[in-house]
Coordinates of C-alpha atoms and ligand atoms in Angstrom, one line a residue:
M19 CA -15.5 -33.1 -0.5
S20 CA -18.0 -34.6 -2.9
G21 CA -19.8 -32.7 -5.6
S22 CA -23.1 -32.7 -3.7
D23 CA -21.4 -31.5 -0.5
R24 CA -19.9 -28.7 -2.4
Q25 CA -23.3 -27.7 -3.8
D26 CA -25.0 -27.9 -0.4
R27 CA -22.7 -25.7 1.4
V28 CA -23.7 -22.0 1.7
W29 CA -20.6 -19.8 2.0
D30 CA -20.7 -16.4 3.7
V31 CA -18.8 -14.8 0.9
A32 CA -17.8 -15.8 -2.7
V33 CA -15.1 -13.7 -4.2
I34 CA -14.9 -13.6 -8.0
G35 CA -11.4 -12.8 -9.2
A36 CA -7.9 -13.4 -7.9
G37 CA -6.1 -10.3 -8.8
M38 CA -4.9 -7.9 -6.1
A39 CA -8.4 -6.9 -5.2
G40 CA -9.8 -10.4 -5.1
M41 CA -6.9 -11.7 -3.0
A42 CA -7.3 -8.7 -0.6
A43 CA -11.1 -9.2 -0.4
S44 CA -10.6 -12.9 0.4
L45 CA -7.9 -12.2 3.0
F46 CA -10.1 -9.5 4.7
A47 CA -13.3 -11.5 4.6
A48 CA -11.7 -14.5 6.2
G49 CA -10.0 -12.2 8.7
R50 CA -13.5 -11.1 9.8
G51 CA -14.4 -14.7 10.5
L52 CA -16.5 -15.2 7.3
S53 CA -16.3 -18.5 5.4
C54 CA -15.0 -17.6 2.0
I55 CA -14.5 -19.2 -1.4
Q56 CA -12.6 -17.6 -4.1
I57 CA -12.9 -18.3 -7.8
G58 CA -10.4 -17.5 -10.5
N59 CA -6.6 -17.6 -10.9
G60 CA -4.3 -14.8 -10.0
G61 CA -2.2 -14.6 -13.2
G62 CA -2.5 -10.8 -13.3
I63 CA -0.5 -10.5 -10.1
L64 CA 2.5 -11.9 -11.9
F65 CA 2.7 -8.5 -13.7
A66 CA 2.9 -6.6 -10.5
S67 CA 6.2 -5.0 -9.4
G68 CA 5.7 -5.7 -5.7
L69 CA 5.4 -2.0 -5.1
L70 CA 2.1 -1.0 -3.4
D71 CA 1.0 2.3 -4.8
L72 CA -1.6 4.2 -2.7
L73 CA -1.8 7.6 -4.4
G74 CA 1.1 9.1 -6.2
V75 CA -0.4 11.6 -8.7
H76 CA -3.4 13.9 -8.5
P77 CA -4.7 15.6 -10.5
V78 CA -3.7 13.6 -13.5
A79 CA -3.8 16.6 -15.9
S80 CA -1.2 18.5 -13.9
R81 CA 0.7 15.4 -12.9
R82 CA 1.2 16.6 -9.4
V83 CA 3.2 14.2 -7.4
W84 CA 2.4 13.9 -3.7
P85 CA 5.2 13.3 -1.3
S86 CA 2.5 12.2 1.2
P87 CA -0.3 9.9 -0.1
W88 CA -2.4 10.9 2.9
E89 CA -2.3 14.6 1.9
G90 CA -2.9 13.5 -1.7
L91 CA -6.0 11.5 -0.6
R92 CA -7.4 14.6 1.2
S93 CA -7.0 16.6 -1.9
L94 CA -8.5 13.8 -4.0
A95 CA -11.5 13.7 -1.6
A96 CA -12.1 17.5 -2.1
D97 CA -11.7 17.4 -5.9
R98 CA -13.1 14.1 -6.8
P99 CA -15.5 12.9 -4.1
D100 CA -16.8 10.1 -6.5
H101 CA -13.3 8.5 -6.7
P102 CA -13.5 5.1 -4.9
L103 CA -10.6 6.0 -2.6
A104 CA -12.2 9.3 -1.7
R105 CA -15.2 7.4 -0.3
I106 CA -13.2 5.4 2.3
G107 CA -12.2 7.0 5.6
E108 CA -8.5 7.5 6.2
A109 CA -8.5 5.2 9.2
S110 CA -9.9 2.4 7.1
V111 CA -7.4 2.9 4.3
R112 CA -4.6 2.8 6.9
A113 CA -6.0 -0.3 8.6
A114 CA -6.3 -2.0 5.2
L115 CA -2.8 -1.3 4.1
D116 CA -1.4 -2.3 7.5
A117 CA -3.3 -5.6 7.5
F118 CA -2.3 -6.4 4.0
V119 CA 1.4 -5.8 4.6
A120 CA 1.3 -7.6 7.9
A121 CA -0.2 -10.6 6.1
L122 CA 2.5 -10.5 3.4
G123 CA 5.2 -10.4 6.1
D124 CA 3.7 -13.4 7.9
A125 CA 3.7 -15.2 4.6
G126 CA 7.4 -14.6 4.2
L127 CA 7.4 -11.4 2.1
P128 CA 8.5 -8.6 4.4
Y129 CA 7.8 -4.9 3.5
A130 CA 9.6 -1.9 5.0
P131 CA 7.4 -0.3 7.7
L132 CA 4.6 1.9 6.2
G133 CA 4.7 5.5 7.1
E134 CA 3.4 8.9 6.2
E135 CA 5.3 9.4 3.0
N136 CA 5.5 8.0 -0.5
R137 CA 8.9 6.7 -1.4
T138 CA 10.6 7.2 -4.7
V139 CA 12.0 4.1 -6.4
L140 CA 14.0 3.4 -9.5
T141 CA 12.1 1.5 -12.2
S142 CA 13.5 -1.0 -14.6
I143 CA 13.6 1.7 -17.3
G144 CA 15.5 4.1 -15.2
T145 CA 12.6 6.4 -14.3
A146 CA 11.7 7.4 -10.7
K147 CA 8.3 6.4 -9.5
P148 CA 6.4 7.4 -6.3
T149 CA 5.0 4.5 -4.4
Y150 CA 3.9 3.7 -0.8
G151 CA 4.6 0.1 0.2
V152 CA 8.1 -1.1 -0.7
P153 CA 9.4 -4.7 -0.2
R154 CA 12.2 -4.7 2.3
S155 CA 14.5 -6.1 -0.4
M156 CA 14.0 -2.9 -2.4
H157 CA 14.1 -0.3 0.3
A158 CA 17.8 0.6 0.4
G159 CA 17.3 1.9 -3.1
V160 CA 14.9 4.5 -1.8
D161 CA 17.6 6.0 0.4
A162 CA 20.3 5.7 -2.3
L163 CA 18.2 7.5 -4.8
R164 CA 17.2 10.2 -2.4
E165 CA 20.8 10.9 -1.3
R166 CA 22.2 10.3 -4.8
A167 CA 25.0 8.5 -3.0
P168 CA 27.8 6.7 -4.9
C169 CA 26.2 3.4 -5.9
L170 CA 26.9 0.4 -8.0
L171 CA 24.2 -1.2 -10.1
V172 CA 24.9 -4.8 -11.1
D173 CA 23.4 -6.7 -14.0
F174 CA 24.0 -10.2 -15.5
R175 CA 25.0 -10.8 -19.0
G176 CA 22.1 -12.5 -20.9
L177 CA 19.3 -11.2 -18.5
R178 CA 17.0 -9.4 -20.9
E179 CA 14.5 -8.2 -18.3
F180 CA 17.0 -5.7 -16.8
G181 CA 19.8 -3.4 -18.1
A182 CA 21.9 -1.6 -15.5
R183 CA 23.6 0.4 -18.2
Q184 CA 20.3 1.6 -19.6
I185 CA 19.2 2.7 -16.1
V186 CA 22.4 4.6 -15.6
A187 CA 22.1 6.2 -19.1
T188 CA 18.6 7.4 -18.2
V189 CA 19.1 8.6 -14.6
G190 CA 22.9 9.2 -14.6
S191 CA 23.0 13.0 -15.3
A192 CA 20.9 13.5 -12.1
W193 CA 22.9 10.9 -10.2
P194 CA 26.5 11.1 -11.2
G195 CA 27.7 8.6 -8.5
L196 CA 25.7 5.8 -10.0
R197 CA 27.8 3.2 -11.9
S198 CA 26.8 0.1 -13.7
V199 CA 28.7 -3.2 -14.0
R200 CA 27.8 -6.4 -15.9
V201 CA 29.0 -9.7 -14.7
E202 CA 28.6 -13.3 -15.8
F203 CA 26.2 -15.3 -13.7
P204 CA 28.3 -18.0 -12.2
G205 CA 27.7 -21.4 -13.8
F206 CA 25.8 -19.9 -16.7
E207 CA 28.7 -18.5 -18.7
A208 CA 27.8 -20.6 -21.8
V209 CA 24.0 -19.8 -21.6
P210 CA 23.0 -17.1 -24.0
E211 CA 19.8 -16.0 -22.4
L212 CA 19.0 -15.9 -18.7
Y213 CA 15.6 -15.7 -17.0
A214 CA 15.0 -13.8 -13.8
A215 CA 12.9 -16.5 -12.1
H216 CA 15.5 -19.1 -12.8
L217 CA 18.3 -16.9 -11.4
A218 CA 16.2 -16.2 -8.3
R219 CA 15.8 -19.9 -7.6
V220 CA 19.5 -20.5 -8.2
L221 CA 20.5 -17.7 -5.7
E222 CA 18.7 -19.5 -2.9
E223 CA 21.5 -22.0 -3.0
A224 CA 24.6 -21.0 -1.0
G225 CA 27.2 -22.0 -3.6
P226 CA 26.0 -19.9 -6.5
R227 CA 25.1 -17.1 -4.1
E228 CA 28.6 -17.0 -2.7
R229 CA 30.2 -17.1 -6.1
T230 CA 28.0 -14.2 -7.3
I231 CA 28.9 -12.2 -4.2
G232 CA 32.6 -13.0 -4.8
L233 CA 32.4 -11.6 -8.3
V234 CA 30.7 -8.3 -7.2
K235 CA 32.8 -7.6 -4.0
P236 CA 36.0 -6.5 -5.8
L237 CA 34.0 -4.1 -8.0
L238 CA 32.4 -2.1 -5.1
G239 CA 34.8 0.8 -5.2
D240 CA 33.4 3.8 -3.4
A241 CA 29.8 2.5 -3.5
C242 CA 27.6 3.2 -0.5
A243 CA 24.9 0.7 -1.7
V244 CA 24.6 -2.0 -4.3
G245 CA 21.6 -2.5 -6.6
F246 CA 20.7 -5.8 -8.3
P247 CA 17.8 -6.8 -10.6
A248 CA 15.1 -8.3 -8.5
V249 CA 16.4 -11.9 -8.6
L250 CA 17.6 -12.2 -5.0
G251 CA 15.6 -15.3 -4.1
L252 CA 12.1 -16.5 -4.7
G253 CA 10.3 -18.0 -1.7
R254 CA 13.2 -17.2 0.6
S255 CA 14.0 -13.7 -0.7
G256 CA 14.3 -12.2 2.9
R257 CA 17.2 -14.6 3.7
V258 CA 18.9 -14.2 0.3
H259 CA 18.8 -10.4 0.5
A260 CA 20.2 -10.5 4.1
A261 CA 23.0 -12.9 3.0
F262 CA 24.0 -10.4 0.2
E263 CA 24.0 -7.5 2.6
A264 CA 26.0 -9.4 5.2
A265 CA 28.6 -10.6 2.7
L266 CA 29.0 -7.3 0.8
G267 CA 29.0 -5.2 4.0
L268 CA 26.7 -2.6 2.3
P269 CA 23.0 -1.9 1.9
V270 CA 21.7 -4.0 -1.0
F271 CA 18.6 -3.3 -3.0
E272 CA 16.6 -4.8 -5.8
V273 CA 15.2 -2.9 -8.7
P274 CA 12.1 -4.4 -10.2
T275 CA 12.6 -6.1 -13.6
M276 CA 10.2 -5.9 -16.6
P277 CA 7.0 -8.0 -16.0
T278 CA 6.4 -10.8 -15.6
S279 CA 8.7 -10.4 -12.7
V280 CA 10.2 -12.2 -9.7
P281 CA 8.4 -9.7 -7.3
G282 CA 5.2 -10.6 -9.0
L283 CA 5.9 -14.3 -8.4
R284 CA 6.7 -13.6 -4.8
L285 CA 3.6 -11.6 -4.3
K286 CA 1.4 -14.3 -5.8
A287 CA 2.9 -17.0 -3.7
A288 CA 2.7 -14.9 -0.5
L289 CA -0.9 -14.0 -1.1
E290 CA -1.8 -17.6 -1.9
G291 CA -0.1 -18.7 1.3
A292 CA -1.9 -15.9 3.3
V293 CA -5.4 -16.8 2.1
A294 CA -4.8 -20.5 2.5
S295 CA -3.6 -20.0 6.1
R296 CA -6.9 -18.2 6.8
G297 CA -9.0 -21.1 5.4
V298 CA -10.1 -19.6 2.2
E299 CA -11.2 -22.3 -0.2
R300 CA -10.1 -21.7 -3.8
R301 CA -11.3 -22.7 -7.3
L302 CA -8.2 -21.8 -9.2
R303 CA -9.0 -23.3 -12.6
A304 CA -12.5 -22.1 -12.8
A305 CA -14.3 -19.0 -13.9
V306 CA -17.7 -17.7 -12.9
G307 CA -20.1 -18.0 -15.9
S308 CA -23.2 -16.6 -14.4
V309 CA -24.7 -15.5 -11.1
T310 CA -28.4 -15.8 -10.1
F311 CA -29.9 -14.2 -7.0
G312 CA -32.4 -15.7 -4.6
G313 CA -35.9 -14.7 -5.1
E314 CA -35.4 -13.5 -8.7
C315 CA -36.0 -16.7 -10.6
E316 CA -39.5 -17.9 -11.3
G317 CA -40.0 -21.5 -10.1
G318 CA -36.6 -22.2 -8.5
G319 CA -33.2 -20.6 -8.2
P320 CA -31.3 -20.1 -5.0
A321 CA -32.9 -19.5 -1.7
P322 CA -33.8 -15.9 -0.8
G323 CA -30.8 -14.1 0.6
T324 CA -28.3 -16.2 -1.3
A325 CA -26.7 -16.0 -4.7
S326 CA -25.8 -19.0 -6.9
L327 CA -22.6 -18.8 -9.0
Q328 CA -22.3 -21.2 -11.9
L329 CA -18.7 -22.1 -12.6
G330 CA -17.1 -22.8 -15.9
G331 CA -13.6 -23.9 -16.9
P332 CA -11.9 -27.2 -16.1
S333 CA -13.8 -27.6 -12.8
G334 CA -17.0 -26.5 -14.6
G335 CA -20.4 -27.7 -13.6
E336 CA -19.9 -26.7 -10.0
R337 CA -22.4 -24.4 -8.4
V338 CA -21.3 -22.2 -5.5
V339 CA -23.9 -20.7 -3.1
A340 CA -23.1 -17.7 -0.9
R341 CA -24.8 -15.0 1.1
A342 CA -22.5 -12.3 -0.2
V343 CA -20.6 -11.9 -3.5
V344 CA -17.5 -9.8 -4.1
L345 CA -16.9 -8.9 -7.7
A346 CA -13.2 -8.4 -8.2
T347 CA -12.9 -9.1 -11.9
G348 CA -10.8 -6.1 -12.9
R349 CA -11.0 -4.0 -16.0
F350 CA -10.2 -4.8 -19.6
A351 CA -7.1 -6.9 -18.9
G352 CA -8.9 -9.0 -16.2
R353 CA -12.0 -9.1 -18.4
G354 CA -14.3 -7.7 -15.8
L355 CA -15.1 -5.1 -18.4
V356 CA -15.4 -6.1 -22.1
A357 CA -15.0 -3.5 -24.8
G358 CA -17.5 -4.1 -27.6
R359 CA -17.8 -2.3 -30.9
D360 CA -19.8 0.6 -29.4
R361 CA -20.2 0.0 -25.7
I362 CA -18.3 -1.3 -22.7
R363 CA -20.1 -4.0 -20.8
E364 CA -19.6 -5.8 -17.5
G365 CA -18.7 -9.4 -18.2
I366 CA -20.8 -11.6 -15.8
L367 CA -23.9 -9.8 -14.7
G368 CA -24.4 -7.2 -17.4
L369 CA -24.2 -4.4 -14.8
P370 CA -24.5 -0.9 -16.2
V371 CA -21.0 0.5 -16.9
E372 CA -20.3 4.2 -16.5
Q373 CA -18.5 5.2 -19.7
P374 CA -18.0 7.9 -22.3
A375 CA -21.0 8.7 -24.5
S376 CA -19.5 7.2 -27.6
R377 CA -16.5 5.2 -28.7
E378 CA -15.0 8.3 -30.3
S379 CA -14.5 9.8 -26.9
W380 CA -12.8 6.7 -25.3
H381 CA -9.3 8.0 -26.2
R382 CA -7.7 11.3 -26.7
R383 CA -5.7 11.8 -29.9
E384 CA -2.3 11.7 -28.2
F385 CA -1.5 8.4 -26.4
L386 CA 0.5 10.4 -23.7
D387 CA -2.1 13.1 -23.3
A388 CA -1.7 14.6 -19.8
Q389 CA -5.4 14.3 -19.2
G390 CA -5.4 10.6 -19.6
H391 CA -8.1 8.8 -21.6
E392 CA -11.8 8.7 -20.6
V393 CA -12.0 5.0 -21.2
N394 CA -9.6 4.5 -18.2
R395 CA -12.2 5.9 -15.9
A396 CA -15.0 3.6 -17.1
G397 CA -16.4 1.1 -14.6
L398 CA -19.2 0.3 -12.2
L399 CA -21.0 2.9 -10.1
A400 CA -21.5 1.8 -6.5
D401 CA -23.2 3.1 -3.4
E402 CA -21.4 4.0 -0.2
A403 CA -21.2 0.3 0.7
F404 CA -19.5 -0.5 -2.6
R405 CA -22.6 -2.3 -3.9
P406 CA -22.8 -1.9 -7.7
L407 CA -25.8 -0.1 -9.0
D408 CA -28.4 -1.3 -11.5
A409 CA -29.9 0.7 -14.3
T410 CA -32.3 2.4 -11.8
G411 CA -29.5 3.6 -9.6
K412 CA -30.2 1.1 -6.8
P413 CA -27.9 -1.6 -5.5
R414 CA -28.2 -4.6 -7.9
W415 CA -28.5 -7.0 -4.9
P416 CA -28.0 -6.2 -1.2
G417 CA -25.2 -8.7 -0.8
L418 CA -23.2 -7.9 -4.0
F419 CA -20.1 -5.8 -3.7
A420 CA -17.5 -4.6 -6.3
V421 CA -13.9 -3.8 -5.5
G422 CA -10.7 -2.8 -7.3
S423 CA -10.1 -1.6 -10.8
I424 CA -13.6 -2.5 -12.1
L425 CA -14.9 0.6 -10.2
A426 CA -15.6 3.8 -12.1
H427 CA -14.1 7.2 -11.6
Q428 CA -10.5 6.3 -11.2
D429 CA -7.5 5.9 -13.4
W430 CA -5.2 3.8 -11.3
M431 CA -2.4 3.6 -13.7
R432 CA -2.0 7.4 -14.1
E433 CA -2.9 8.2 -10.5
K434 CA -0.5 5.5 -9.2
C435 CA -3.0 4.1 -6.9
G436 CA -3.5 0.5 -8.2
S437 CA -2.8 -1.6 -5.1
G438 CA -4.1 1.0 -2.7
L439 CA -7.4 1.1 -4.6
A440 CA -7.6 -2.7 -4.7
I441 CA -6.7 -3.1 -1.0
A442 CA -8.8 -0.3 0.5
T443 CA -11.9 -1.1 -1.5
A444 CA -11.6 -4.7 -0.5
W445 CA -11.3 -3.7 3.1
A446 CA -14.5 -1.6 2.9
A447 CA -16.4 -4.3 1.0
A448 CA -15.3 -7.0 3.6
D449 CA -16.6 -4.8 6.4
N450 CA -19.9 -4.3 4.5
A451 CA -20.2 -8.0 3.6
A452 CA -19.6 -8.9 7.2
R453 CA -22.4 -6.5 8.3
H454 CA -24.7 -7.9 5.5
V455 CA -24.0 -11.6 6.4
R456 CA -24.6 -10.9 10.1
G457 CA -27.8 -9.2 9.4
G458 CA -26.9 -5.5 9.4
G459 CA -27.9 -4.9 5.8
G460 CA -24.5 -4.0 4.4
A461 CA -24.6 -0.2 4.7
A462 CA -21.3 1.6 5.1
Ligands
FAD503 C1 1.8 -4.4 -15.7 C2 1.3 -4.1 -14.3 C3 2.1 -3.4 -13.5 C4 1.6 -3.1 -12.2 N1 2.4 -2.4 -11.3 C5 1.9 -2.0 -10.2 C6 2.7 -1.1 -9.3 O1 3.8 -0.7 -9.6 N2 2.1 -0.7 -8.2 C7 0.8 -1.1 -7.8 O2 0.4 -0.7 -6.8 N3 0.2 -2.0 -8.6 C8 0.6 -2.4 -9.7 N4 -0.1 -3.3 -10.5 C9 -1.2 -4.0 -10.0 C10 -2.5 -3.2 -10.0 O3 -2.5 -2.5 -8.8 C11 -3.7 -4.1 -10.1 O4 -3.6 -5.0 -11.2 C12 -4.9 -3.3 -10.3 O5 -5.1 -2.7 -9.0 C13 -6.1 -4.2 -10.7 O6 -6.4 -5.2 -9.7 P1 -7.7 -5.9 -9.8 O7 -7.6 -7.1 -8.8 O8 -8.8 -5.0 -9.6 O9 -7.9 -6.5 -11.3 P2 -7.1 -7.6 -12.0 O10 -5.7 -7.6 -11.6 O11 -7.4 -7.4 -13.5 O12 -7.7 -9.0 -11.6 C14 -9.0 -9.4 -12.0 C15 -9.0 -10.9 -11.9 O13 -10.4 -11.4 -12.1 C16 -10.3 -12.5 -12.8 N5 -11.6 -12.7 -13.5 C17 -12.2 -12.0 -14.4 N6 -13.4 -12.5 -14.8 C18 -13.6 -13.7 -14.0 C19 -14.6 -14.6 -13.9 N7 -15.7 -14.6 -14.7 N8 -14.4 -15.6 -13.0 C20 -13.3 -15.7 -12.2 N9 -12.3 -14.8 -12.3 C21 -12.4 -13.8 -13.2 C22 -9.2 -12.3 -13.8 O14 -8.7 -13.5 -14.4 C23 -8.2 -11.6 -12.9 O15 -7.3 -12.5 -12.3 C24 0.4 -3.6 -11.8 C25 -0.4 -4.3 -12.7 C26 0.0 -4.5 -13.9 C27 -0.9 -5.3 -14.9

């Protein structure tokens, strides 16, 4: 496609950002038959654990953990109606999560069937965490942890991202049957430091895999299940995991390692495959520098009803024109929000940011304060259709939508709702963008 062809094309939707929310928005927009271009790279997904939280904790102050995210969401809707997840009907949240997990499965990253309950999983530091969507390769760990069954946790000498002994030390008093064992990774006996992604690639080969299994099998003892760091394959993790289970004759589960992690790499690859297979065009090495809206520029600018995005970065100079724009640029880490000396601002359009009155009230004195920090609820205000508001309280532009962690009134890390927030708001925005593009005005 030539530069001028690129500029002449009017896309239905342009998605800015390629974190969890941007990937979900692209997936869902394309799934609704909209032509879609996505700008940005998905480096942030590499930090993800592969676990898809929906709602684990609410209220944050009392740290109430919800066995069922659906009951938790009903309570959230009653207590915090302005929370983005409280503004989406349960049927849509369910449809969004189902569609997202199905797309990952089709792209070679199978998840255990979603249900009514949160699952509790072991983390790389030995704590237990409630989550909703669990990759199939991690799921046997949910049963093992719940039943406190005799279990063997294996690690590899030299792998710094994961320590089985530390996990047992942390969780062991509550799970006496959990044992740890450290083995040499076959063929790497002389290598001082090992990397999870490298081991995952090596375990896709039958030889090293069989030698690893051969080392672990005599150590099983009374174990009813075997845990490994999340290194059981990269692109073919389903097959590698199945091969371990078949050869060891026991349920096998992975425990996520410290980020950046193999599950993050798998998720990124699967999402990239999923959006590519739906025809989403991507500008991976570009960033959006500015956006102008049709009808707002004197003597020129994009046609009414369209927005023009000016791209920067290595493929800079390109202009993308679209009928709807989804802003999925994240919070501070993603740089969707930028913390200045006194104020927090939105990075591209200068949209008003809901935030504490002054910098002094961004954080509480104690880092681990049960209430959380006000700054972690800062973000964009949006109407019922997830259109961000301008300073007058009206949607900034009828075809502009905001999704994911850039939205105000949520603390995804403490509420354990990061992926659910990203996926469900992306679903709602894709619905509204489709309505807008097809002439319905974008109302929810
Ligand atoms: C350490 C860590 C652990 C996590 N663990 C979990 C977990 O256990 N369970 C779970 O459910 N979720 C987890 N998550 C993922 C979390 O759910 C999501 O990161 C969160 O929901 C935010 O997603 P987002 O897409 O809104 O923002 P981000 O992930 O921040 O993505 C925003 C993207 O926008 C891009 N961007 C910003 N400005 C521009 C621009 N001008 N042009 C183009 N692109 C731009 C950024 O580069 C970035 O890629 C974890 C995340 C992290 C960082």
